[in-house]
Each structure stands twice: as structure tokens, then as C-alpha cells.
Short mmCIF file of C-alpha atoms in Angstrom, two decimals:
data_model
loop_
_atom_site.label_atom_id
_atom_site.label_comp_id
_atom_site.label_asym_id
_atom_site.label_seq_id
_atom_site.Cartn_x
_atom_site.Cartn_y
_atom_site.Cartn_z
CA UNK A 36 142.88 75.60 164.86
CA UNK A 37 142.43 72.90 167.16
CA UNK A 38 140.29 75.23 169.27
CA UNK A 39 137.80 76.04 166.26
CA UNK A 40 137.82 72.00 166.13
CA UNK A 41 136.79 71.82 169.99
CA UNK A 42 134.43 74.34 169.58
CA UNK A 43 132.43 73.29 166.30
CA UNK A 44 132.56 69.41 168.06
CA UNK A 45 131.37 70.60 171.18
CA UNK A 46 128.44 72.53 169.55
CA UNK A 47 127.67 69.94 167.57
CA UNK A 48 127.18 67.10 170.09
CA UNK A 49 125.00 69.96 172.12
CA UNK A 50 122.81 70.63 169.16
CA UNK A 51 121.93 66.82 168.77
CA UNK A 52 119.66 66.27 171.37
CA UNK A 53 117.11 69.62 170.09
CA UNK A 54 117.16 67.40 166.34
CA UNK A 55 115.58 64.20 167.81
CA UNK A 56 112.07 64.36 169.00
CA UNK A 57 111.10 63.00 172.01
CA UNK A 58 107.66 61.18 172.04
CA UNK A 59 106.02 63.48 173.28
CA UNK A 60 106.74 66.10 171.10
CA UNK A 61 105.70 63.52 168.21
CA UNK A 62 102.17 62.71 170.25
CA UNK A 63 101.71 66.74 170.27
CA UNK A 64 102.45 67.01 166.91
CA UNK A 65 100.08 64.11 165.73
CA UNK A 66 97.15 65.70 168.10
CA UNK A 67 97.42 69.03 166.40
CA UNK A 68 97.44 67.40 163.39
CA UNK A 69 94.49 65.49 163.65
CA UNK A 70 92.78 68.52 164.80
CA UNK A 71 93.27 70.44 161.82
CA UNK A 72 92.36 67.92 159.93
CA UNK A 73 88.98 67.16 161.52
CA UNK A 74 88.69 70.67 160.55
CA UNK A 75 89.13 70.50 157.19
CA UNK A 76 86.81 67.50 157.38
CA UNK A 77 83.80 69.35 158.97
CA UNK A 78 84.72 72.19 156.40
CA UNK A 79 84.48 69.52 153.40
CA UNK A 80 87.84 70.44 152.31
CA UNK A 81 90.20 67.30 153.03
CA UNK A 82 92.68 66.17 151.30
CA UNK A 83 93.90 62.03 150.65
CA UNK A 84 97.61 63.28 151.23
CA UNK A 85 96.37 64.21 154.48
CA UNK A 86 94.92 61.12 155.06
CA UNK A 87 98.29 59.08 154.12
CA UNK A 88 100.65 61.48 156.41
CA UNK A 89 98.40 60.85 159.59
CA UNK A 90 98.58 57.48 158.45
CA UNK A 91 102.04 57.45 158.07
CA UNK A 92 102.73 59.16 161.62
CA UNK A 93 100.60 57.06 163.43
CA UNK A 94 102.71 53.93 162.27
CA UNK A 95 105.91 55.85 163.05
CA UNK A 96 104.51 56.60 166.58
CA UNK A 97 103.55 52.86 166.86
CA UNK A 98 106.85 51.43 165.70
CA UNK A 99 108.54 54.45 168.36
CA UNK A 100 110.14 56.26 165.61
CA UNK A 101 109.40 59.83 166.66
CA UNK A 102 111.16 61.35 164.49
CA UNK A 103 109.51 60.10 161.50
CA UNK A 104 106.62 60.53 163.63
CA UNK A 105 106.58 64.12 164.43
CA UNK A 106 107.77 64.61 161.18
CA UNK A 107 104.86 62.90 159.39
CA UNK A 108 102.17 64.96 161.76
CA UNK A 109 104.21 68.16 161.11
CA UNK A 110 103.63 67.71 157.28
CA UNK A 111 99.80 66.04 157.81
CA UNK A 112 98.86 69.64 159.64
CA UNK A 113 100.61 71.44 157.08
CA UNK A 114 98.25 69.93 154.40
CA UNK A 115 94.92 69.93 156.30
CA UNK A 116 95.78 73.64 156.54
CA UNK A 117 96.63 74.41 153.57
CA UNK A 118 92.93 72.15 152.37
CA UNK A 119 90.99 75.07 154.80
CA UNK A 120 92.77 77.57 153.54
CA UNK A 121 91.95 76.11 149.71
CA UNK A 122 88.16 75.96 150.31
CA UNK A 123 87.95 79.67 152.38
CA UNK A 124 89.45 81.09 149.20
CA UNK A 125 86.97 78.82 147.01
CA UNK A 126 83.82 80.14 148.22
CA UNK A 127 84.39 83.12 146.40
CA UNK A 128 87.01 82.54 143.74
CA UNK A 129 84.74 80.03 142.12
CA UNK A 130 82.77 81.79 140.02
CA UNK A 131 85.92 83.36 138.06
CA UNK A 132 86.30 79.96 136.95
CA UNK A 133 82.41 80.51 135.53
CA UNK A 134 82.74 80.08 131.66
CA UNK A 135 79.44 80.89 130.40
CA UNK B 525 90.65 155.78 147.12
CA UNK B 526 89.26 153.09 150.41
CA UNK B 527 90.30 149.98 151.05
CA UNK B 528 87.44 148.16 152.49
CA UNK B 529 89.41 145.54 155.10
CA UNK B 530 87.41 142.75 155.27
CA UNK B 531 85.31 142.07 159.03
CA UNK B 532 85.77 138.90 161.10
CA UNK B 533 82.45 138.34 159.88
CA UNK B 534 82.80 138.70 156.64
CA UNK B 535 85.32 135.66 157.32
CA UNK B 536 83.24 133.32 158.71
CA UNK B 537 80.97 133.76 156.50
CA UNK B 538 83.10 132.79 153.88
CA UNK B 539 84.43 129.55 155.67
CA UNK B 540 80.69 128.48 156.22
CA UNK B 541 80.39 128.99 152.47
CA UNK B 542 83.21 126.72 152.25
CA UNK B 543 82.23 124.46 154.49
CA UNK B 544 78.69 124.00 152.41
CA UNK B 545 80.75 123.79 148.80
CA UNK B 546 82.40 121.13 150.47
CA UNK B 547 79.71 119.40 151.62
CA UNK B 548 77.65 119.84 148.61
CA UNK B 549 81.07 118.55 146.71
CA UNK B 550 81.09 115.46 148.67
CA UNK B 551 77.52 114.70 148.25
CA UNK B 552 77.53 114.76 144.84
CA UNK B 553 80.29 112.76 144.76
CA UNK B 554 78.76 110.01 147.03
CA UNK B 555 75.51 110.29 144.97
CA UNK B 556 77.60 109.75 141.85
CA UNK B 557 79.60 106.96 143.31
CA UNK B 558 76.03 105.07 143.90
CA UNK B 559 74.30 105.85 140.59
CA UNK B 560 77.86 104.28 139.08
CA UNK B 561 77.74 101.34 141.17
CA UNK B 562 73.69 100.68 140.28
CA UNK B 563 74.50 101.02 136.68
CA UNK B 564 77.32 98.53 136.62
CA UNK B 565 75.65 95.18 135.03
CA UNK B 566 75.10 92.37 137.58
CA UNK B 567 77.87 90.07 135.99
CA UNK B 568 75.20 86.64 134.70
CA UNK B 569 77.17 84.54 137.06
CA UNK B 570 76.85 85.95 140.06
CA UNK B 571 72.90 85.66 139.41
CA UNK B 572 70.74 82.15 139.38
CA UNK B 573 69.25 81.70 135.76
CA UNK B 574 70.07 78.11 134.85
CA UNK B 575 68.21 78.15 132.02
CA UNK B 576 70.82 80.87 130.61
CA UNK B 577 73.21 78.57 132.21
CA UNK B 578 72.27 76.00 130.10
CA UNK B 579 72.17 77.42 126.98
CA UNK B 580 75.57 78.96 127.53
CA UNK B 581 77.12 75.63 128.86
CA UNK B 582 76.07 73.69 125.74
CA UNK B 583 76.77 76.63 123.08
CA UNK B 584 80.17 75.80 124.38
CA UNK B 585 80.43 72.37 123.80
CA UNK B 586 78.68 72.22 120.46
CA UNK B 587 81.25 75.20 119.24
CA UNK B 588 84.33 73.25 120.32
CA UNK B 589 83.32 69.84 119.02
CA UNK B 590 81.17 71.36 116.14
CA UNK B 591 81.06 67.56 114.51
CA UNK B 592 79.92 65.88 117.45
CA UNK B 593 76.20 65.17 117.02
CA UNK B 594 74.37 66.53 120.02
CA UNK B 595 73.12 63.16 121.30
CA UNK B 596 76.70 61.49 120.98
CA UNK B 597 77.63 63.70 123.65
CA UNK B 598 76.32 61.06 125.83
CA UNK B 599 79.22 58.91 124.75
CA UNK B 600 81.53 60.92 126.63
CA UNK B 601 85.50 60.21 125.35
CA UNK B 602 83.96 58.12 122.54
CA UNK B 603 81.95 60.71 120.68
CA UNK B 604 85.37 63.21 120.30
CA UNK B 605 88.46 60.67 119.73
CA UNK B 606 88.23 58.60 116.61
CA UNK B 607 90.09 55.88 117.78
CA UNK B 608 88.69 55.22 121.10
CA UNK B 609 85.65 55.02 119.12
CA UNK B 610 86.44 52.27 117.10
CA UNK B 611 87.97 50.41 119.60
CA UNK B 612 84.37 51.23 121.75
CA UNK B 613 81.97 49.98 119.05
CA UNK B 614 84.03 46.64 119.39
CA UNK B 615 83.69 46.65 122.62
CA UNK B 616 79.88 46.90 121.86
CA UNK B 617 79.83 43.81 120.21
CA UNK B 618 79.13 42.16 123.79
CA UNK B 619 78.26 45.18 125.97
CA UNK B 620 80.43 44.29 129.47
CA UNK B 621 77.43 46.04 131.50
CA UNK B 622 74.81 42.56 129.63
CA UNK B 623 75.31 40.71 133.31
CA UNK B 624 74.10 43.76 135.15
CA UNK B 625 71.09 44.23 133.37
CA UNK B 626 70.16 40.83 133.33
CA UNK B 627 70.51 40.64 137.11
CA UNK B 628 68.79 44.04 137.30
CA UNK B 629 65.58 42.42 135.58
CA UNK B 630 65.72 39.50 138.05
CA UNK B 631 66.01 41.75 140.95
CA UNK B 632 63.35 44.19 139.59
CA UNK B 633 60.49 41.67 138.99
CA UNK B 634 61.18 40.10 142.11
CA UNK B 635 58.82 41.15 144.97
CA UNK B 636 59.68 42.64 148.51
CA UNK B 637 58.76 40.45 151.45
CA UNK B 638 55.57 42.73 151.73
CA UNK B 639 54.67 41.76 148.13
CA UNK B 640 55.58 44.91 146.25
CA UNK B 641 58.10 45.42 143.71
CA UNK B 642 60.20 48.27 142.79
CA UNK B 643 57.37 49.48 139.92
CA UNK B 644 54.96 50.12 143.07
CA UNK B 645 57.59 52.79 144.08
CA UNK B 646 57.72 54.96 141.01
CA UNK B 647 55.67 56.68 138.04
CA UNK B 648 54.57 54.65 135.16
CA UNK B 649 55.91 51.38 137.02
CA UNK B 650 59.67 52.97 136.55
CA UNK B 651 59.49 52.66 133.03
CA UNK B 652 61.43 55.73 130.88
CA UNK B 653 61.68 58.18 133.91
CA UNK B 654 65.13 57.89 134.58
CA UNK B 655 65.44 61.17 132.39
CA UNK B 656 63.82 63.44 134.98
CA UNK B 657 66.56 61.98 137.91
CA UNK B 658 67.92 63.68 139.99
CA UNK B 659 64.73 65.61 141.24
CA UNK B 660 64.20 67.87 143.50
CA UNK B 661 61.42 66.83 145.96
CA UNK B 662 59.43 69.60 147.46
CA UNK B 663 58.57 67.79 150.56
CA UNK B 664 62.36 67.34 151.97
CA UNK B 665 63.22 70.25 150.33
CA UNK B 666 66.13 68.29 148.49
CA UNK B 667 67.54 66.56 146.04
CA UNK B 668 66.67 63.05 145.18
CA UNK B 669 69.09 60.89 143.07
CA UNK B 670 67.57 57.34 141.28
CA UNK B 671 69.63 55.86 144.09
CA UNK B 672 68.29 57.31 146.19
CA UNK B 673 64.54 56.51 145.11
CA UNK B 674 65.89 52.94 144.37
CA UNK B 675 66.87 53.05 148.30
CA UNK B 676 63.95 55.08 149.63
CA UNK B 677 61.69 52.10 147.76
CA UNK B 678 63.47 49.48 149.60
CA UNK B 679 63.37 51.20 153.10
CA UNK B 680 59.91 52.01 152.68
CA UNK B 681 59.01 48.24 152.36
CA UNK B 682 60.89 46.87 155.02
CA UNK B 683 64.36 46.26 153.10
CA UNK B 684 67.68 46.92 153.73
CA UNK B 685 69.37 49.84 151.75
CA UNK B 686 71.54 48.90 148.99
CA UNK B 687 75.35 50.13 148.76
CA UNK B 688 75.14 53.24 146.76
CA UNK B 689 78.40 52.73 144.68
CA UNK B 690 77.93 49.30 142.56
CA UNK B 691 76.43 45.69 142.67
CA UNK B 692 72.94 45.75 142.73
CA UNK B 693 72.61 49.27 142.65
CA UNK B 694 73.90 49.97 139.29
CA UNK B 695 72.38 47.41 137.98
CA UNK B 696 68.92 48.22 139.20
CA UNK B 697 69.87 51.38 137.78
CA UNK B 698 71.02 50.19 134.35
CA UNK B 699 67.51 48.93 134.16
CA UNK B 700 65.94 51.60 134.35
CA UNK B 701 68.59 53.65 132.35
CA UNK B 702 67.63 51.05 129.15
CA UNK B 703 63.80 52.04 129.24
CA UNK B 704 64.66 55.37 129.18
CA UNK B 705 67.00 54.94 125.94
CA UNK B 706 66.60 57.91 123.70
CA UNK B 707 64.39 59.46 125.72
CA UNK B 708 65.84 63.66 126.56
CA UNK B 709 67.12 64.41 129.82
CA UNK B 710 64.23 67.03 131.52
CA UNK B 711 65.32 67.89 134.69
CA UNK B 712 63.34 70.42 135.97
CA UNK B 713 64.25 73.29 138.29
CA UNK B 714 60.46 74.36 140.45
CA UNK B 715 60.28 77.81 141.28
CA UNK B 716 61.44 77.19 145.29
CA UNK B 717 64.63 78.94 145.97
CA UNK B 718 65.78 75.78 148.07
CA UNK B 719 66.00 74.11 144.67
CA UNK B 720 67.55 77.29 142.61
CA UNK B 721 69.76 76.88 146.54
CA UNK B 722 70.61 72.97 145.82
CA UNK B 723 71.59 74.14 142.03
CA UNK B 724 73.48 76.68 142.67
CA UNK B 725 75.66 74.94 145.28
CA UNK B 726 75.84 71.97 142.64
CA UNK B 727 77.17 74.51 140.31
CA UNK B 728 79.66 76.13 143.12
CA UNK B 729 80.83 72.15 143.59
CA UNK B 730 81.31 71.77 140.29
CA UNK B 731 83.23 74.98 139.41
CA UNK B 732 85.50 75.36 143.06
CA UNK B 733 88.82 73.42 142.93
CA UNK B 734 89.70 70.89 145.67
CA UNK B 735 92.10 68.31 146.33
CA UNK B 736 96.00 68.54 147.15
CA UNK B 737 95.90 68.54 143.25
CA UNK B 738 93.82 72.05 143.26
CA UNK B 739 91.35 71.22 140.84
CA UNK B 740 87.59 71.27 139.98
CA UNK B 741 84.99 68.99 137.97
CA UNK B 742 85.52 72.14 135.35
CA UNK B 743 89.36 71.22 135.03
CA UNK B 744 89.24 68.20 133.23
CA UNK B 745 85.43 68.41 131.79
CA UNK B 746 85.54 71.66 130.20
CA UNK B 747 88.35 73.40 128.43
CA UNK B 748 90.57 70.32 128.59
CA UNK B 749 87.37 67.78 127.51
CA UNK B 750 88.83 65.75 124.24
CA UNK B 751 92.64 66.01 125.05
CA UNK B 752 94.71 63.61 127.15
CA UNK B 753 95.69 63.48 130.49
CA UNK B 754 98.00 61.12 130.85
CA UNK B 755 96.94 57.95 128.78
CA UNK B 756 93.14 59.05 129.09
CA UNK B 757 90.97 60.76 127.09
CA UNK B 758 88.70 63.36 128.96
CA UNK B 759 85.32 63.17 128.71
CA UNK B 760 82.83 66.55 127.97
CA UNK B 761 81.00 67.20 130.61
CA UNK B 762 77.90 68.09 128.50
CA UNK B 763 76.11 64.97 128.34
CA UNK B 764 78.53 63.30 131.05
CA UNK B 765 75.60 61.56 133.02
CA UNK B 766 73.57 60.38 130.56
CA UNK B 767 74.90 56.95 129.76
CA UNK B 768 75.13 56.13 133.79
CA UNK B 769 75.11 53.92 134.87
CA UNK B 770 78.88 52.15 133.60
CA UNK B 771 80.86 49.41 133.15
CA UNK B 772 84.62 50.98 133.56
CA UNK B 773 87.24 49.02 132.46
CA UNK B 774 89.28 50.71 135.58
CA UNK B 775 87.12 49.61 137.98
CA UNK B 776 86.05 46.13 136.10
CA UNK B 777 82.73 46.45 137.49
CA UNK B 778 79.61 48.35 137.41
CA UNK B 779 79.49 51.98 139.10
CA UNK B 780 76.64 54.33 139.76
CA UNK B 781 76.81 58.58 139.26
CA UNK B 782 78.13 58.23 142.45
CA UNK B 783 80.89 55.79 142.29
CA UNK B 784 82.21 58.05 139.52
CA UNK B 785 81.75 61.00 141.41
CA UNK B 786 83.37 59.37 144.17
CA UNK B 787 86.50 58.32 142.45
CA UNK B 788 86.73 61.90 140.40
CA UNK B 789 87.55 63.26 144.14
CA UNK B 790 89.54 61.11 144.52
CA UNK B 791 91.61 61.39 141.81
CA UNK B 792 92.16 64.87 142.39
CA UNK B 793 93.31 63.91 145.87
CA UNK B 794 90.34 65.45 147.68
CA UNK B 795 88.88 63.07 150.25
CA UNK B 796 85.49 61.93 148.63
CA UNK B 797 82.67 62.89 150.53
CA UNK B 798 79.40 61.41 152.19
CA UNK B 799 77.65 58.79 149.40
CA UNK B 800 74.32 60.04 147.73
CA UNK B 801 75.25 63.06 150.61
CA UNK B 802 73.73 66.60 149.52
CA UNK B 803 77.08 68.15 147.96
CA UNK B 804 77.24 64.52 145.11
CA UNK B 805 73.39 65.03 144.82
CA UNK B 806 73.44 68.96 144.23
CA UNK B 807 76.35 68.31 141.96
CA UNK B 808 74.16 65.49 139.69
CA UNK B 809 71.12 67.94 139.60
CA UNK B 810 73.56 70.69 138.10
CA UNK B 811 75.33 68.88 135.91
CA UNK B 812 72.00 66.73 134.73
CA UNK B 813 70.34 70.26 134.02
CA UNK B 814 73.16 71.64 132.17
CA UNK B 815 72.59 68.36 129.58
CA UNK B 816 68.73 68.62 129.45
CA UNK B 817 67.87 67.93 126.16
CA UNK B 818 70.63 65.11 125.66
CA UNK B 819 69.50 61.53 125.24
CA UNK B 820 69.71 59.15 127.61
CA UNK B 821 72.00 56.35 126.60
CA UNK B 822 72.79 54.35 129.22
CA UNK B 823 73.83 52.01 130.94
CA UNK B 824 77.41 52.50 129.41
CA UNK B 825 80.78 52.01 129.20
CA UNK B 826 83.98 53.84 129.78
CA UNK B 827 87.72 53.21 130.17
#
């Protein structure tokens, strides 16, 4: 029993340090975000809740929080994706939305 | 009785006989395949014919809202829910857009440092043409908004462009809107496939969904027009630009086409795009098209 103990504690306090992100992990993640996004920009596709995540990741990145940071740029790339992806399938999907 | 065996020859010969039925059979088959494909109808919307367009867009809205008058379509949320009505025509009683339009007739009269005015800049001294806006303008090759002839008049003698959204713009614009008062919209498509181009890509804007929100101008201003989204009332879209530009109560102020343009984007969480850019402007020219024949009745007002 108190071996099970040791060994859930012990993996635990080893698996800690992978959960926080480091700041440069959270400046990576706030690059590649912004890169997307500028994508989806050129591509006329962007999204405000894009907009508000970067936002929102470049305060936690200013205030040191990289957590919140990297987790703010993870979700902003996630959106400006997901705007491409939105307007590739638009170009054609449009017109089934054609009512006369 | 003799069995005649059958030659290697005879063999290949009937394998290149084969061969050709299967050859023939796959010809036919491809030439089949084509005449089927050439005979399938070229579905209307994958073709440019806004005139059909038209006529199809508004059939719609005068079969859903068969008691709307044609011209009240111009009155947008007022014309299809009785009680926004009545609480409009009080409203009325002192039209919130008066202040624009009386600082729209100071600006207009008043003369460019070169001595011009804003009449020297368009037909018939700018009086009842705001019908045939947006236009498409051969030389450029594009689309021209009244903002943007308001702001091509200005550059062109010496002054500074206005802001495209509100102040002086809209009212400048609800000027020009009030001489054209009853007057049909008659926007007029040339025969230049970059305008059929600049129409058709309004159309595509108008029809695509965007936004986190994953909807189009069509989502609200077509099937849903006359029901409620949230506490509003949404507006038809046939006849949508003819009383621009308005006084919102959301906004408090004046707005031009653009401004609501603008915001719709917004709304729908898509990140608006350039002012007066070619996407807003190839949206107005479809949109104004698929109203032609709609009076004019602004400037107006809205929630």
C-alpha cells in the first residue's frame, strides 16, 4: 500500500514540471499563433474571438503568466485555423445556400 | 462425324474480336457518359444572370410577406412587425436623423477652398441620383459607393477624405438620400464581365458564412427576415439599403451602408474588413441590384 502511495507521489511531483509552461514555450505558442492568424487575415477570413485570445495571451505573457499565456495562443491558433479552414470550404459551399 | 479443333489462329482471332467489343463497349460508354453530362441543366446559380437573380430574390420576399407593400420594404423591421411600427411612426414625429440633414445642407452648400462645391462633382448637381449608387465605373473597373464619390469629390479638390462610417459622411449622404425620396433604385449592371465579376463576388459575400458564429448576410436577412433574434426584429434584405443612410438607436448616431455593414461582421464575430474596401462595395452593388425597383426612402431609422 504504502508503496502504491510512494509511487503515485513520486510520479506526480515528476509530472508537474511538463504541466507548467515555460516562457518560451508560451512566446512559441503566441508566434504561431499570430501567424495563422495573419493568415486568415490575408485570406479575409478572421475571426473577433481570434482577435480577443491573442489579446488575451499577449497580456498573460506581459504580466509572466505563461501558462495562461500559452494557453490563450494555443486556443487563438486554434480559431484562426479553424476561420481558414471556414472560408476554403466557403468558396464553394456558398452557392448551396443560393435560394433563388 | 469430324470434330473440327479449333487453330491457334482461330484463337487469336477471337481475342482480337474481344479486344475490339471491348473497346467499342467502352467507347460508347464514355460517349454516353459525355452526352449525359452535356444534357444535365447548368443549375441558374452557378451561372451570372442577375436580372433572373432579381426577379427570383424579390418573388421571395413579396410571397413571404404577401401584405407588405413593395415600397415599405424599404422600412426594413418596420414594414413586417406591427408593433415596432407603431412605436416607429412615433418616433417619426421628430425624425432623430433632422440634425444630420441640417448639417448635411450646411456642409453641402458650402464651397471647397478651390471654390467648388459638392454639386460640381456629380450629375444634375447631386440632386435624386442617389438611386443609381453604388455604380460600377468603367474606368477603374470597380465599384463606386456614394461614399466613395462623396470622398473622391473632396480629394479631387484638394480636401481631406471624410471617415467613411458616420459624422459628416452620413450626413452628406442623408442629403442626398432626401432628394432622391421616392425615386426607384436603378442600379445598373454594363455588359463588362469585371462588373458581372464585382456582382457576383458581392453575391458570393453575401451568401458564404463567416465569423466564429458561422453565418452569412443570408442568415438573418432571408429565411429568418421578420422573426426575432434575441430582442430584435430582423430586417428583409429586399429593400435593406434603401433608407441609408440611419439613425440607429444602438449606435445613437448616424451610420453610412458601411457602418452597418461593418457592425453586421461584426456581430457575427467575423473581423470587419477594409472600409468602402472592394468586398463592402461588391456586397452594396449586389444587394442594391437585388432591390432595383424599390423606393428610396432614406435617410432612416432603425433600432
Amino acid at each position: 500500500m504504502m508503496r502504491a502511495f510512494f509511487f503515485a507521489a513520486g510520479f506526480a511531483m515528476l509530472s508537474l514540471p511538463a504541466l507548467a509552461a515555460t516562457q518560451a514555450e508560451a512566446e512559441a505558442a503566441l508566434a504561431a499563433a499570430q501567424t495563422t492568424e495573419a493568415q486568415a487575415v490575408a485570406a479575409k477570413a478572421a475571426w473577433t474571438s481570434t482577435e480577443a485570445d491573442l489579446a488575451a495571451a499577449r497580456k498573460a505573457l506581459a504580466a509572466e503568466n505563461w501558462d495562461a499565456a500559452k494557453a490563450a495562443a494555443d486556443e487563438a491558433r486554434s480559431q484562426a485555423q479553424l476561420s481558414i479552414d471556414q472560408a476554403n470550404e466557403q468558396k464553394t459551399s456558398w452557392r448551396t445556400a443560393i435560394f433563388h | 462425324m469430324v470434330i473440327e479443333m479449333p487453330t491457334q489462329s482461330d484463337g487469336e482471332n477471337r481475342m482480337i474480336k474481344a479486344n475490339k467489343r471491348t473497346r467499342f463497349s467502352v467507347a460508347v460508354s464514355v460517349v454516353c457518359a459525355l452526352m449525359l453530362l452535356a444534357s444535365v441543366p447548368v443549375k441558374a446559380a452557378d451561372a451570372t444572370n442577375p436580372e433572373a437573380d432579381r426577379k427570383a430574390f424579390q418573388a421571395f420576399f413579396f410571397a413571404k410577406f404577401p401584405k407588405v407593400a413593395k415600397d415599405d420594404f424599404a422600412n426594413g423591421p418596420y414594414a413586417v412587425n406591427e408593433g415596432m411600427r407603431k412605436q416607429w411612426k412615433e418616433i417619426m414625429e421628430f425624425p432623430p436623423y433632422d440634425p444630420a440633414l441640417d448639417e448635411g445642407h450646411t456642409e453641402w452648400d458650402k464651397p471647397f477652398a478651390n471654390g467648388k462645391t459638392y454639386a460640381d462633382c456629380f450629375d444634375n448637381k447631386g440632386e435624386g441620383i442617389r438611386q443609381t449608387y453604388p455604380r460600377f465605373i468603367a474606368a477603374t473597373g470597380q465599384v463606386e459607393t456614394l461614399e466613395g464619390a462623396i470622398n473622391r469629390c473632396r480629394v479631387e479638390n484638394g480636401e481631406k477624405p471624410l471617415n467613411w462610417m458616420t459624422g459628416m459622411m452620413a450626413s452628406l449622404t442623408a442629403v442626398m438620400a432626401e432628394s432622391s425620396r421616392g425615386k426607384p433604385f436603378d442600379i445598373t449592371i454594363p455588359d463588362d464581365p469585371r462588373a458581372l465579376a464585382a456582382y457576383e463576388r458581392g453575391k458570393e459575400f453575401f451568401y458564404a458564412r463567416k465569423g466564429q458564429l458561422g453565418m452569412s448576410c443570408a442568415s438573418c436577412h432571408v429565411s429568418p427576415a421578420g422573426e426575432r433574434m434575441r430582442g430584435d426584429i430582423l430586417a428583409p434584405a429586399l429593400g435593406i439599403l434603401a433608407a441609408m443612410p440611419i439613425y440607429r438607436s444602438d449606435w445613437g448616431s448616424m451610420g453610412t451602408t458601411i457602418r452597418r455593414i461593418s457592425s453586421c461582421s461584426a456581430q457575427t464575430r467575423s473581423l470587419p474588413l477594409e472600409d468602402n474596401g472592394e468586398d463592402y462595395r461588391d456586397l452594396e452593388y449586389f444587394l442594391s441590384y437585388m432591390s432595383n425597383g424599390i423606393a428610396i426612402a432614406g435617410p432612416g431609422t432603425r433600432p
